[in-house]
Short mmCIF file of C-alpha atoms in Angstrom, two decimals:
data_model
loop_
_atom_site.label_atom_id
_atom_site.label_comp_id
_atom_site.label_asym_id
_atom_site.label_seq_id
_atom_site.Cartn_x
_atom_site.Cartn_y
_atom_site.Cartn_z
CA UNK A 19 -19.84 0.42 28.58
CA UNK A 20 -21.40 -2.68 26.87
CA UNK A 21 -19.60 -4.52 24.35
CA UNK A 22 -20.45 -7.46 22.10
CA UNK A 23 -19.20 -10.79 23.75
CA UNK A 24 -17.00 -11.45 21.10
CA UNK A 25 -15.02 -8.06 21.44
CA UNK A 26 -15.05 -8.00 24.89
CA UNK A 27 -13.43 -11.90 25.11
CA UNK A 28 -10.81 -10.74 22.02
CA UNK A 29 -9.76 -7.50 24.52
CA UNK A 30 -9.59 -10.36 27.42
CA UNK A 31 -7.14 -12.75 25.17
CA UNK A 32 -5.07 -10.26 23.93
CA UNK A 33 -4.35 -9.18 27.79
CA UNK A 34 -6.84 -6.16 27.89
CA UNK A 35 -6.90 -5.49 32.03
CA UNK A 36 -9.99 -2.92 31.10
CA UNK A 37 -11.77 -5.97 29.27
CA UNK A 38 -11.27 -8.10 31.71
CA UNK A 39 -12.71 -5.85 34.45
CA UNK A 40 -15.76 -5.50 31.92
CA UNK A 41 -15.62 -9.43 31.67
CA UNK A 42 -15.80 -9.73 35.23
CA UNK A 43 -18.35 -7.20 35.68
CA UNK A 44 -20.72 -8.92 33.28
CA UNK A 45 -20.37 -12.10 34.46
CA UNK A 46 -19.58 -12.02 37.93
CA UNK A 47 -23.26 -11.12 39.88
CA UNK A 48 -24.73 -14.25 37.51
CA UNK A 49 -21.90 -16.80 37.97
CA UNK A 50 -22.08 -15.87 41.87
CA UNK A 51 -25.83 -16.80 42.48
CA UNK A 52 -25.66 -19.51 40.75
CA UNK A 53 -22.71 -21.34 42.70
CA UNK A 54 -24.57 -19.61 46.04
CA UNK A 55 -27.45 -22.73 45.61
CA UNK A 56 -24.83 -25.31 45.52
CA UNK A 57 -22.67 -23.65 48.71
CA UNK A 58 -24.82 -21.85 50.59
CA UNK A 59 -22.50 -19.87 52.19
CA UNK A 60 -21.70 -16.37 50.40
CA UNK A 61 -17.61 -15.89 51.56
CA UNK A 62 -17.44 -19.60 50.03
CA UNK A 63 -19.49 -18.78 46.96
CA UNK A 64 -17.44 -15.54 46.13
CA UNK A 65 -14.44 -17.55 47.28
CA UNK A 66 -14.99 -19.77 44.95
CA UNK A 67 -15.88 -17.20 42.05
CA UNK A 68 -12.79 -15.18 42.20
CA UNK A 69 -10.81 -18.13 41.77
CA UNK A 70 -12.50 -18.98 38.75
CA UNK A 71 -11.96 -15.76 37.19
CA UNK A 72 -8.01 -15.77 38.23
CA UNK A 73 -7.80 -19.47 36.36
CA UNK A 74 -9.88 -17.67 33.38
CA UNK A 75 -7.17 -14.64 33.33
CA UNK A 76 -4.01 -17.05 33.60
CA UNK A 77 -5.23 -19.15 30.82
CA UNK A 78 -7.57 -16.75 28.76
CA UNK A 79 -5.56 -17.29 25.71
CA UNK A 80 -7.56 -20.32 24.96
CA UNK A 81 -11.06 -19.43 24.82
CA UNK A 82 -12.41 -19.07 21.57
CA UNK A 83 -15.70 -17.80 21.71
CA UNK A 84 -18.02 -16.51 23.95
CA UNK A 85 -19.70 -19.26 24.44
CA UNK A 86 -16.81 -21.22 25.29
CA UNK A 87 -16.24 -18.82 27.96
CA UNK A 88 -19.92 -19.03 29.69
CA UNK A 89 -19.59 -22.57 30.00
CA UNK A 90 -15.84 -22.50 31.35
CA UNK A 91 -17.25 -19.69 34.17
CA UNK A 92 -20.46 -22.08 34.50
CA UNK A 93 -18.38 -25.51 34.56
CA UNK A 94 -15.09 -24.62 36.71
CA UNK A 95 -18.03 -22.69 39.48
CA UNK A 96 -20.11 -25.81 39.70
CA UNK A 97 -17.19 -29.04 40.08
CA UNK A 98 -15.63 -26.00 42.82
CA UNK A 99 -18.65 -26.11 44.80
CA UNK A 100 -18.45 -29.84 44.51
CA UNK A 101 -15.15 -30.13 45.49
#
């Protein structure tokens, strides 16, 4: 099931457990690789990614967009790794 961004982050908000599994299943795989070149070590990398997505469902009520949302995933991934 593909949805538009926008529908899929408005399921996610309003506390949608299927969105968010479609939320995390869009995003994850990208989100992943990309913190993988900073880490270099997969367990860390998807380490790191899960906890980004639990921060993203405890506070989810704030995003507004879905761009907001890519560069929250993209952001909290990258100063992790750099942590």
């Amino acid at each position: 099931m593909l949805l538009e961004p926008q529908a899929l982050l408005s399921g996610v908000k309003n506390g949608n457990r299927l969105m968010f599994t479609l939320c995390y299943d869009r995003y994850h795989r990208g989100i992943y690789l990309f913190v993988l070149k900073y880490v270099r070590c997969e367990a860390l990398a998807e380490d790191i990614v899960q906890e980004v997505f639990v921060k993203l469902w405890d506070g989810r009520a704030v995003f507004e967009n879905e761009k907001a949302l890519t560069v929250y995933l993209y952001r909290s991934v990258t100063n992790n790794a750099l942590k």
